[in-house]
Coordinates of C-alpha atoms in Angstrom, one line a residue:
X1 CA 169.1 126.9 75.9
X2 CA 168.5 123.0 75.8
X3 CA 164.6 122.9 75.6
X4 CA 164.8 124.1 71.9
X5 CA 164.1 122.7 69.0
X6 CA 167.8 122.7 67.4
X7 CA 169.2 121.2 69.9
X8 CA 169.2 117.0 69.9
X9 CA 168.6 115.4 73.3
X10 CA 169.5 111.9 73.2
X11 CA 167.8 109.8 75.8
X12 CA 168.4 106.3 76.9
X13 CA 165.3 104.0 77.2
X14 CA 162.9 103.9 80.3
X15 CA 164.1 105.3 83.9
X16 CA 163.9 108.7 85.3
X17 CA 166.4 110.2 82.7
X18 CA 163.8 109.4 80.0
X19 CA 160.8 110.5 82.4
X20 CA 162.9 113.8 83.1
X21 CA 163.3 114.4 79.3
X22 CA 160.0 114.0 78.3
X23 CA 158.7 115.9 81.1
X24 CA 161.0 118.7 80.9
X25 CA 162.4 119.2 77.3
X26 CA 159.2 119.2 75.3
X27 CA 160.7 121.6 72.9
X28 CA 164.3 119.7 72.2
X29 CA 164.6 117.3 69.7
X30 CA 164.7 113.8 71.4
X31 CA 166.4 110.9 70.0
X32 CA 165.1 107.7 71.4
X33 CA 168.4 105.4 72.0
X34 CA 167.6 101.7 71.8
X35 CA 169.8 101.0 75.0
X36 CA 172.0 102.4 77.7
X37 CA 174.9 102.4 75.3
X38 CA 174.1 104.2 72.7
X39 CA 173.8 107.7 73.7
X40 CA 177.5 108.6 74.7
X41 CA 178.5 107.6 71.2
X42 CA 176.6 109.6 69.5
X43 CA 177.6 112.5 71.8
X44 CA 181.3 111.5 70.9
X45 CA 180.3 111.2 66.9
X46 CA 177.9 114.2 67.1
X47 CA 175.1 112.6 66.2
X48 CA 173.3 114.6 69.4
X49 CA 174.1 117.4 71.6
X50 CA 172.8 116.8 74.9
X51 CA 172.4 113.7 76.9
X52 CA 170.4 113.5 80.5
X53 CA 172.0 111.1 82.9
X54 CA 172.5 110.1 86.3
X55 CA 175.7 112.8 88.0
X56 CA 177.8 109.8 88.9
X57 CA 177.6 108.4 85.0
X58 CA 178.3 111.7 83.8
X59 CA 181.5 112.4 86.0
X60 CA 182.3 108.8 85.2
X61 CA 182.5 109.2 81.4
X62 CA 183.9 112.9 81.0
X63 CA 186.7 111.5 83.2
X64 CA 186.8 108.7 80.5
X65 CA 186.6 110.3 77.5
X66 CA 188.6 113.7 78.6
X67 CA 188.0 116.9 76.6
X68 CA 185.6 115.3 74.8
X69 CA 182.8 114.8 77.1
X70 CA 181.9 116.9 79.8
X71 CA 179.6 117.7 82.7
X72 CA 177.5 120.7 82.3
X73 CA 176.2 121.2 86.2
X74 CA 177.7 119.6 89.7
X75 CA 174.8 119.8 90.7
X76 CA 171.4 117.1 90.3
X77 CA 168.5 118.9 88.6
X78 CA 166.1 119.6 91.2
X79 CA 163.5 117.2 92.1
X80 CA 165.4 114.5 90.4
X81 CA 167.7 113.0 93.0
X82 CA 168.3 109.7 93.6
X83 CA 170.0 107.1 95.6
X84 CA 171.7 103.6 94.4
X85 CA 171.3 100.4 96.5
X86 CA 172.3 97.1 95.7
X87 CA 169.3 94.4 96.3
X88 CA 170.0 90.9 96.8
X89 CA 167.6 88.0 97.1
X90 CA 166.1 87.9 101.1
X91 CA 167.0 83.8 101.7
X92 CA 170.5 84.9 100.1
X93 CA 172.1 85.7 103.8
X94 CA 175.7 84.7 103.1
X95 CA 176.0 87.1 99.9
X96 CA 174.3 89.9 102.0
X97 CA 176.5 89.4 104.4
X98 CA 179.5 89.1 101.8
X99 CA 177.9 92.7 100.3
X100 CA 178.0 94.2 104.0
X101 CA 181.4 93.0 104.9
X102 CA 182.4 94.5 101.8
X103 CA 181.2 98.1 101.7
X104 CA 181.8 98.5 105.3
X105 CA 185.6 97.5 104.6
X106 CA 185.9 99.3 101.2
X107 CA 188.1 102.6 100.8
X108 CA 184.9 104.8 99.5
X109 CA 187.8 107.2 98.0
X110 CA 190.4 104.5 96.5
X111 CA 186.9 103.4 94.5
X112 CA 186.2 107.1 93.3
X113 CA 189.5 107.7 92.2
X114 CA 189.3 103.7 90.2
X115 CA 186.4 104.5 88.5
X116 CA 187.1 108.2 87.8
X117 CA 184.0 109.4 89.9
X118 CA 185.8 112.1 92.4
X119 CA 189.1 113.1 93.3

């Protein structure tokens, strides 16, 4: 059971991870991380047990750090789902077109299998 208070629940700063921590895990022990990089390294070195984190991120680094780090649900948490977009300035109308050309060309699966996101 994660929302207990031996377990260590490291949290990255601001965002909905840290919103679904604090919201959800009242019991845990939470570990404030001063930035986005901190918390998978001290998963690695132990220093917590649990991280909260966006599905994608968490695919991303058990793929990268194999048998070290790993996924505990294939699932997002209910309630917490959540889309990425990419925002560009509005006057900016060559790179949105330069964005739009692009992800409407891209190979969706050759980018998964780069970054280790999905087979």
């Amino acid at each position: 059971m994660i929302n207990n208070t031996t377990v260590k629940v490291v949290v990255n700063p601001g965002g909905t991870n840290e919103r679904f921590v604090k919201s959800r895990l009242l019991k845990s022990n939470v570990i404030n991380a001063k930035d986005n990089f901190v918390p998978f390294g001290m998963l690695l070195n132990k220093q917590a047990d649990v991280m909260v984190t966006d599905l994608i991120e968490g695919r991303y680094q058990s793929r990268l750090h194999k048998n070290k780090l790993c996924v505990a649900n294939d699932q997002p948490f209910s309630g917490t789902e959540s889309y990425k977009v990419y925002m560009v300035q509005k006057d900016s109308k060559m790179l949105l077109t330069k964005v739009n050309d692009w992800l409407s060309a891209v190979d969706v699966n050759a980018l998964k299998r780069k970054w280790k996101i999905d087979p």
